[in-house]
CSV table of C-alpha atoms in Angstrom, one decimal:
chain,number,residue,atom,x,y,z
A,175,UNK,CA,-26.4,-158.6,200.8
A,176,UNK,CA,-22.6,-158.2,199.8
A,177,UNK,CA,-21.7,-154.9,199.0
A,178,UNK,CA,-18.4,-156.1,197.6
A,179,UNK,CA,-14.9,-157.5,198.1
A,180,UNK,CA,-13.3,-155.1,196.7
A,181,UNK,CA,-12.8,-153.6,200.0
A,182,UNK,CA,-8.9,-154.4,200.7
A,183,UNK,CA,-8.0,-156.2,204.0
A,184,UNK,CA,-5.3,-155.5,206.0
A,185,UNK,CA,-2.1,-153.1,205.2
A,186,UNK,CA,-2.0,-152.2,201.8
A,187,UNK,CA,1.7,-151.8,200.7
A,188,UNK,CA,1.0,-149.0,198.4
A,189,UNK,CA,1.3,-145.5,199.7
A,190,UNK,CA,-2.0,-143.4,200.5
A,191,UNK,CA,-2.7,-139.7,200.5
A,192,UNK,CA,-4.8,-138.7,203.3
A,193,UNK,CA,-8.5,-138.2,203.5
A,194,UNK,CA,-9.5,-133.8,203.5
A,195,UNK,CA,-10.6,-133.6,207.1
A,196,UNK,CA,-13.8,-131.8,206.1
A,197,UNK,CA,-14.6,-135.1,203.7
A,198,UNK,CA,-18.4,-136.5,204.3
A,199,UNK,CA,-16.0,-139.8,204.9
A,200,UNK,CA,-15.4,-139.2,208.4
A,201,UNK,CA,-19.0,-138.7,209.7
A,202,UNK,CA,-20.0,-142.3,207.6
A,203,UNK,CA,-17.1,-143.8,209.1
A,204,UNK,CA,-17.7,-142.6,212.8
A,205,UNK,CA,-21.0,-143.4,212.0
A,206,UNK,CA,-20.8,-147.0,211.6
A,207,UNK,CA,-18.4,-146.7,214.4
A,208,UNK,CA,-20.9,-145.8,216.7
A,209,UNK,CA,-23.1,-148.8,215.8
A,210,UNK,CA,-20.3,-151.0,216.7
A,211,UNK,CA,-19.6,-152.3,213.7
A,212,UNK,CA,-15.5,-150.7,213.5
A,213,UNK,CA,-14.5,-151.7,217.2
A,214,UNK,CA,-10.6,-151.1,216.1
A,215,UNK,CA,-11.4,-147.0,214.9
A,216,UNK,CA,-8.8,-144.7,216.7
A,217,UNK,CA,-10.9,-141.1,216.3
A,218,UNK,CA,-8.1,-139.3,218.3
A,219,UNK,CA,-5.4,-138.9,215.6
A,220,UNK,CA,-6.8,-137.7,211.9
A,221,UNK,CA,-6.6,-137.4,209.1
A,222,UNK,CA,-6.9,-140.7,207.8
A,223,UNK,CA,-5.5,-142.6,205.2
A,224,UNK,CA,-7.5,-143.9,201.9
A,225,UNK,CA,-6.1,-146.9,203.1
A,226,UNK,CA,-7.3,-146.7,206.6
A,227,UNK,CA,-10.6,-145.1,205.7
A,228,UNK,CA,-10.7,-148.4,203.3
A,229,UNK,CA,-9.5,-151.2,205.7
A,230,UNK,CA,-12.3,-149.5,208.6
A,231,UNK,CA,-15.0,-149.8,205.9
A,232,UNK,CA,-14.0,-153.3,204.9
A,233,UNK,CA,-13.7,-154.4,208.8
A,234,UNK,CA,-17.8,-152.5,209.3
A,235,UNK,CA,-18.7,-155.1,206.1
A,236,UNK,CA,-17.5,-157.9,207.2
A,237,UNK,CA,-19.0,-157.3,210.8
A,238,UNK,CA,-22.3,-157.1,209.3
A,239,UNK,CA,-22.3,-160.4,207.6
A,240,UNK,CA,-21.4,-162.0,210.4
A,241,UNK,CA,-24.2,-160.6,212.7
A,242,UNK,CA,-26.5,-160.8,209.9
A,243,UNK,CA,-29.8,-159.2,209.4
A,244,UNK,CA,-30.2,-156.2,212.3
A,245,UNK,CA,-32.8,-153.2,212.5
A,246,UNK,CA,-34.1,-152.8,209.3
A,247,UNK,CA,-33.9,-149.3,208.9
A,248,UNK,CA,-30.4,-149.4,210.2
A,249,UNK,CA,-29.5,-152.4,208.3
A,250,UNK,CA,-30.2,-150.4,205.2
A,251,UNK,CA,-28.5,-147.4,206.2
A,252,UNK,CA,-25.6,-149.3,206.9
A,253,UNK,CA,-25.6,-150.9,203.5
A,254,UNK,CA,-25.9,-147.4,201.8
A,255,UNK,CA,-22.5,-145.6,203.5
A,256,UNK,CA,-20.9,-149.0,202.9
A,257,UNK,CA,-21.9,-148.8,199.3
A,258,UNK,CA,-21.3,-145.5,199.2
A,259,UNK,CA,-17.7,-145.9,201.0
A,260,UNK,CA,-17.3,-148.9,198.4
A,261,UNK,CA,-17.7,-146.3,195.3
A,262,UNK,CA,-15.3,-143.9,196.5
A,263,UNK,CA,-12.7,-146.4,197.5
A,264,UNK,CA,-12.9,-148.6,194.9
A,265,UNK,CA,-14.3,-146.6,192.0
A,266,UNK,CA,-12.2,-143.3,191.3
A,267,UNK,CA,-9.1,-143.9,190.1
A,268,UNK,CA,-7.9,-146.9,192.1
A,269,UNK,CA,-4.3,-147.9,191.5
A,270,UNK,CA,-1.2,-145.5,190.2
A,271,UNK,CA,-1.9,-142.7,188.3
A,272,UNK,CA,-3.4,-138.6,188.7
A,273,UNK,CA,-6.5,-138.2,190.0
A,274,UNK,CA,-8.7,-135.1,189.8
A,275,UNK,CA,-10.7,-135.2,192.6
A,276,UNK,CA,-12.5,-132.0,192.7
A,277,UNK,CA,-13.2,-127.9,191.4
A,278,UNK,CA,-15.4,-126.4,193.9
A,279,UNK,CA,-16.3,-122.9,194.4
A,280,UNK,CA,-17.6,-121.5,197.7
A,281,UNK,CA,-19.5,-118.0,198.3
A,282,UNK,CA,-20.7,-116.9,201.4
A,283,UNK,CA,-21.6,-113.2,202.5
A,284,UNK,CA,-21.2,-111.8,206.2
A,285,UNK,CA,-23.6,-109.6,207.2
A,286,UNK,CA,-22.5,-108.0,210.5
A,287,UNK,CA,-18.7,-107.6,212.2
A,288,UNK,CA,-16.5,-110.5,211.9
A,289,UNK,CA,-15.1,-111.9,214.3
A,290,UNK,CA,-11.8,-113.5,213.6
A,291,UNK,CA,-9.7,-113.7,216.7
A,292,UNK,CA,-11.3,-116.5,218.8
A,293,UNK,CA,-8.1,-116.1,221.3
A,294,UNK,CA,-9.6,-112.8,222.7
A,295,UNK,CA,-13.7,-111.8,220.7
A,296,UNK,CA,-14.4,-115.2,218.7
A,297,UNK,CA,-14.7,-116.4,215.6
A,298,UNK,CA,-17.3,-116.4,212.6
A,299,UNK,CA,-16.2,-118.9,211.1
A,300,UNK,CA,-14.6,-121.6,212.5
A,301,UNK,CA,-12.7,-124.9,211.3
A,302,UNK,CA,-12.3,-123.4,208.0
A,303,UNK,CA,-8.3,-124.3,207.5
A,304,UNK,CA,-7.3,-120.4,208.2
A,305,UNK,CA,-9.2,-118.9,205.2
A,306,UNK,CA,-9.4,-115.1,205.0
A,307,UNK,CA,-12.7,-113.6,205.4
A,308,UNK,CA,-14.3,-110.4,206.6
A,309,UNK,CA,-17.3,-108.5,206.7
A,310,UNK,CA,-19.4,-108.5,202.8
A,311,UNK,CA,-19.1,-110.8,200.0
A,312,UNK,CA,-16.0,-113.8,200.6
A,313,UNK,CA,-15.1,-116.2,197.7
A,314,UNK,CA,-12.8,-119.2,197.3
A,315,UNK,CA,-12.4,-121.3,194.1
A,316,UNK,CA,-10.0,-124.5,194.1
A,317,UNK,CA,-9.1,-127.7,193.1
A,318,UNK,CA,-8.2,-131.1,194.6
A,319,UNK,CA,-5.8,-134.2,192.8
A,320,UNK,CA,-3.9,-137.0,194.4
A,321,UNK,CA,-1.0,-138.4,192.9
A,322,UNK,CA,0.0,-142.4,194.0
A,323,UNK,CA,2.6,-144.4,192.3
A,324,UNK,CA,3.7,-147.7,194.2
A,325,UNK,CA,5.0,-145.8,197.6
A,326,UNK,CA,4.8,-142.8,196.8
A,327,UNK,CA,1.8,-140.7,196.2
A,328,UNK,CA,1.4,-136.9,196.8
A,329,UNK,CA,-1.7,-134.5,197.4
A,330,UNK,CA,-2.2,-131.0,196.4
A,331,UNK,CA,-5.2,-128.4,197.3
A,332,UNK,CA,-5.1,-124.8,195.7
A,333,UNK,CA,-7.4,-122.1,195.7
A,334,UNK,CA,-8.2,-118.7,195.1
A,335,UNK,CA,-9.1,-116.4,197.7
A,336,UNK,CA,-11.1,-113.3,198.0
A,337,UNK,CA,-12.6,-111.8,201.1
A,338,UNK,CA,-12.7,-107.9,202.0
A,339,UNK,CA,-10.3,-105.8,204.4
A,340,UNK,CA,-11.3,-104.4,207.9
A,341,UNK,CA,-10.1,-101.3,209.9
A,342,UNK,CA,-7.5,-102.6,212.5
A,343,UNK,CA,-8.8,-102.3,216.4
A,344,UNK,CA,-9.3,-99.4,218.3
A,345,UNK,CA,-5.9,-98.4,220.0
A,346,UNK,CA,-7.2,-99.2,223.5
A,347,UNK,CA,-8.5,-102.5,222.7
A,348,UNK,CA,-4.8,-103.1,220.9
A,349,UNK,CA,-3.1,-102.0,224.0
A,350,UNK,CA,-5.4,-104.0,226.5
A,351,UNK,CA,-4.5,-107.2,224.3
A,352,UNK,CA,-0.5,-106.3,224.3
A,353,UNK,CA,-1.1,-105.5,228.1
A,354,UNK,CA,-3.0,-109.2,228.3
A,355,UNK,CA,-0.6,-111.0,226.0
A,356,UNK,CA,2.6,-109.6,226.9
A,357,UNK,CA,3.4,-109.3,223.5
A,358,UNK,CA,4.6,-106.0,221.3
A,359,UNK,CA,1.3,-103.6,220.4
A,360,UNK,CA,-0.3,-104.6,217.2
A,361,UNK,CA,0.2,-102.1,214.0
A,362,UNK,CA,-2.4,-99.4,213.3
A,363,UNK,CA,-2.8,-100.2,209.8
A,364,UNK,CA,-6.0,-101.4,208.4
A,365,UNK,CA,-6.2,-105.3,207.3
A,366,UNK,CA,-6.3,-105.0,203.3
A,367,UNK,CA,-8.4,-106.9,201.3
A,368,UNK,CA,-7.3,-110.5,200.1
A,369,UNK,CA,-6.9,-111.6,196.7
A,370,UNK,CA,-4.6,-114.0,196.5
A,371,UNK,CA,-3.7,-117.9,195.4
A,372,UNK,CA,-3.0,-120.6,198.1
A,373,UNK,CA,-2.3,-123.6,198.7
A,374,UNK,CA,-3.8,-125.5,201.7
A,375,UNK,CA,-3.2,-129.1,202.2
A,376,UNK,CA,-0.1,-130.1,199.9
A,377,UNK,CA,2.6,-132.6,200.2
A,378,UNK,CA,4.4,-135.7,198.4
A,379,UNK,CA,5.5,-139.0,200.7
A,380,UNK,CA,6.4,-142.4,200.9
A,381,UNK,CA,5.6,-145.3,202.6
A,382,UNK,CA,7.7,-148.4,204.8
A,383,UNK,CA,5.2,-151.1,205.8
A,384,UNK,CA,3.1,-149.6,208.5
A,385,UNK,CA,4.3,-145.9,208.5
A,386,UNK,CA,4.1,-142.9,206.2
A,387,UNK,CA,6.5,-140.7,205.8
A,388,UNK,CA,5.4,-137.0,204.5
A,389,UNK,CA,5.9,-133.3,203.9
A,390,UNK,CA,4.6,-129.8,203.3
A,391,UNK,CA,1.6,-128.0,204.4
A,392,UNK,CA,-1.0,-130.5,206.2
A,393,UNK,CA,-3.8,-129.9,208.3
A,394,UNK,CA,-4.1,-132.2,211.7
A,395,UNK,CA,-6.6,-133.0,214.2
A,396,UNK,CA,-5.9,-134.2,217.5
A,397,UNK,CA,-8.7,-134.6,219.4
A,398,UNK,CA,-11.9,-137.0,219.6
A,399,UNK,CA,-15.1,-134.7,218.8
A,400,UNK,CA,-16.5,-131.9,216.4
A,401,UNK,CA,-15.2,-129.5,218.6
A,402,UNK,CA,-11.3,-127.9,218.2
A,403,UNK,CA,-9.0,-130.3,219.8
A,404,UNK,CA,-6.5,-128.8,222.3
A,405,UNK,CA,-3.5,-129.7,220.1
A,406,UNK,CA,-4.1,-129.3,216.3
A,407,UNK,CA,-7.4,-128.9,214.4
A,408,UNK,CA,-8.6,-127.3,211.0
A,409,UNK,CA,-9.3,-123.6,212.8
A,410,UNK,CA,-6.2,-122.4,211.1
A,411,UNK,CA,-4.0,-122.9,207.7
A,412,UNK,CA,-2.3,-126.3,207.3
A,413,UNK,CA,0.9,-126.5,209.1
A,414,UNK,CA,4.1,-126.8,207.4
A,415,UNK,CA,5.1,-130.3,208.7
A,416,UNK,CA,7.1,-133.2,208.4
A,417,UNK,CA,5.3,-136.0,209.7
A,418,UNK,CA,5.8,-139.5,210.2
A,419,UNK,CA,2.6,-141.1,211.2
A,420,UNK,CA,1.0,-145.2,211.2
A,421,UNK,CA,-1.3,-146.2,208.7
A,422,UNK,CA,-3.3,-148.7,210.1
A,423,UNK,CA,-4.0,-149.4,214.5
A,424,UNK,CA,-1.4,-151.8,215.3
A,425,UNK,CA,-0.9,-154.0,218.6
A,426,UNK,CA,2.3,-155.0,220.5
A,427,UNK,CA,3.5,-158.0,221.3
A,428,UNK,CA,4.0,-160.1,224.3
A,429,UNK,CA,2.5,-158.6,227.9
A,430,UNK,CA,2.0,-155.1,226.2
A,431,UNK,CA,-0.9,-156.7,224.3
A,432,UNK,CA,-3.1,-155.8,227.1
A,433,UNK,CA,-2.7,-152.1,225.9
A,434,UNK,CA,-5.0,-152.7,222.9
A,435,UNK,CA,-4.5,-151.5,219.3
A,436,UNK,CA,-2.2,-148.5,219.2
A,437,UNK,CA,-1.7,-145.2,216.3
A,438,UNK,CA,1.3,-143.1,217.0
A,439,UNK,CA,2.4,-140.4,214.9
A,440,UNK,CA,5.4,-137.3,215.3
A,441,UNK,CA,5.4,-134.1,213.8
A,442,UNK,CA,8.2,-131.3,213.5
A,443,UNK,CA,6.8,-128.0,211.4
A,444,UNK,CA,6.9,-124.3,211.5
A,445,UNK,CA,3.6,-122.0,212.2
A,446,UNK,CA,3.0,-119.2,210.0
A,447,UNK,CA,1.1,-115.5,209.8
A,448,UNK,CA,2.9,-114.5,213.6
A,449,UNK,CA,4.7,-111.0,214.2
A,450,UNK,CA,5.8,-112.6,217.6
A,451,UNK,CA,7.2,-114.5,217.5
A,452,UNK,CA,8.2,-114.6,214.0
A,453,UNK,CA,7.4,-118.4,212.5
A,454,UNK,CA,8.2,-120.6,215.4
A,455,UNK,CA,9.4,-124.2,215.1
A,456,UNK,CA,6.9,-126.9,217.0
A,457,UNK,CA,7.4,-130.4,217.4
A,458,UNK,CA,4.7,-132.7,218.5
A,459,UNK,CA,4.3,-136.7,219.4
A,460,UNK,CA,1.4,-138.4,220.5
A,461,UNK,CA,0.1,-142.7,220.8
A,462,UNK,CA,-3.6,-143.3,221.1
A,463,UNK,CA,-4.1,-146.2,222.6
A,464,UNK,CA,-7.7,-148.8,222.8
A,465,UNK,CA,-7.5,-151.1,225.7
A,466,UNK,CA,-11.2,-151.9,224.7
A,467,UNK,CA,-13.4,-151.9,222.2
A,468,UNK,CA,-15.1,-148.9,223.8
């Protein structure tokens, strides 16, 4: 059963926008992952690439025609994310051009306190890219497009944003975080209710062979599972970056072959919403390396 060669192989020289890390792309990918069938998948530096997300599912296809007919019921859930993977890749606006790719609205209403500082109480809602919320009735309505032309191509995500104030902390608990922290004492003044347009993930970039070359705001994740990496995740608002960061796993030549196929990717950005200190500068670097297919 041939779901299609459509699926690109190899480095596409055309520039990509990255994949929204909350995408149902990731689990399908990781998915077939787990069965073995995408031995080269580096889960440790996201997001991906349309191309990468496109050369994975290509490399999980051609796997499964040459081991042939497996598990039936696996077999045929295979074939399904590959078809489905084959749609999105293939299917919606392939090529230069504007694509819309989604209006969405989200409603969701909180019934007791919310919690939203997970550095000292915890947090409601988590892996959420930042978004405002509160105790009562929180909204968001938004959009999605990519842009790709040749090298370039360029992602935007706006929204609107509703979600009700809160009174700020008691003054002891303020003081006992200041005293904790070491930081200033936080204001008195009760959090007001947001209404307000955003942008979330949103940036324009190029691409030289096996690197892409972006900036403005973009959400990373730098860590294997589900659960909030130690370095970046979604839990807040998209960092304001510039970001240089491989496409596709790559492996060196000569003796350093034994290291496996290697991702690398740098980032220099500034961090938003602090009082102290006010919008600091961070710069990050990181190689993930795969000595073996496990």
């Amino acid at each position: 059963m041939l779901v299609g060669a459509g699926l690109a192989k190899g480095s596409a020289p055309d520039g990509s926008p990255y994949v929204a890390l909350d995408s149902w792309i990731y689990p399908a990918l990781e998915k077939l992952a787990a069965l073995g069938l995408v031995p080269s998948q580096i889960s440790t530096l996201r997001p991906w690439t349309r191309a990468e997300c496109r050369r994975q599912a290509a490399e999980a296809e051609e796997l499964m025609q040459r081991v042939g007919e497996i598990d039936t019921g696996i077999g045929a859930e295979v074939w399904k994310l590959l078809r489905s993977l084959h749609a999105e890749f293939d299917g919606r606006g392939k090529g230069a051009g504007v694509v819309l790719e989604s209006v969405y609205v989200r409603n969701g209403v909180i019934g007791g306190t919310a919690l939203n500082d997970s550095f000292h109480f915890g947090q409601t809602w988590s892996n959420d890219y930042g978004r405002p919320y509160g105790r009562g009735w929180n909204s968001y309505e938004g959009f999605t497009a990519r842009a790709e032309s040749s090298r370039w191509f360029a992602y935007v995500n706006g929204e609107y944003q509703h979600s009700p104030g809160r009174d700020a902390w008691p003054l002891d608990v303020r003081q006992e975080i200041a005293r904790l922290d070491g930081t200033p004492l936080q204001s008195g003044e009760a959090i007001k209710t947001t209404d307000r347009f955003r942008l979330l993930d949103s940036y324009v970039g190029t691409r030289v062979g096996n690197v892409e070359i972006s900036v403005g705001k973009q959400s990373l994740w730098w860590g294997p599972t589900h659960d909030p990496p130690f370095s970046f995740s979604n839990n807040a608002e998209p960092t304001k970056n510039l970001r240089i960061s491989t496409v596709h796993p790559f492996q060196l030549p000569g003796p350093l072959a034994v290291l496996g196929k290697v991702r690398g990717e740098f980032v220099i950005g500034k961090l938003g919403g602090h009082t102290y200190t006010w919008r600091p500068w961070f710069n990050a670097q990181k190689v993930s390396l795969k000595m073996t297919d496990n």
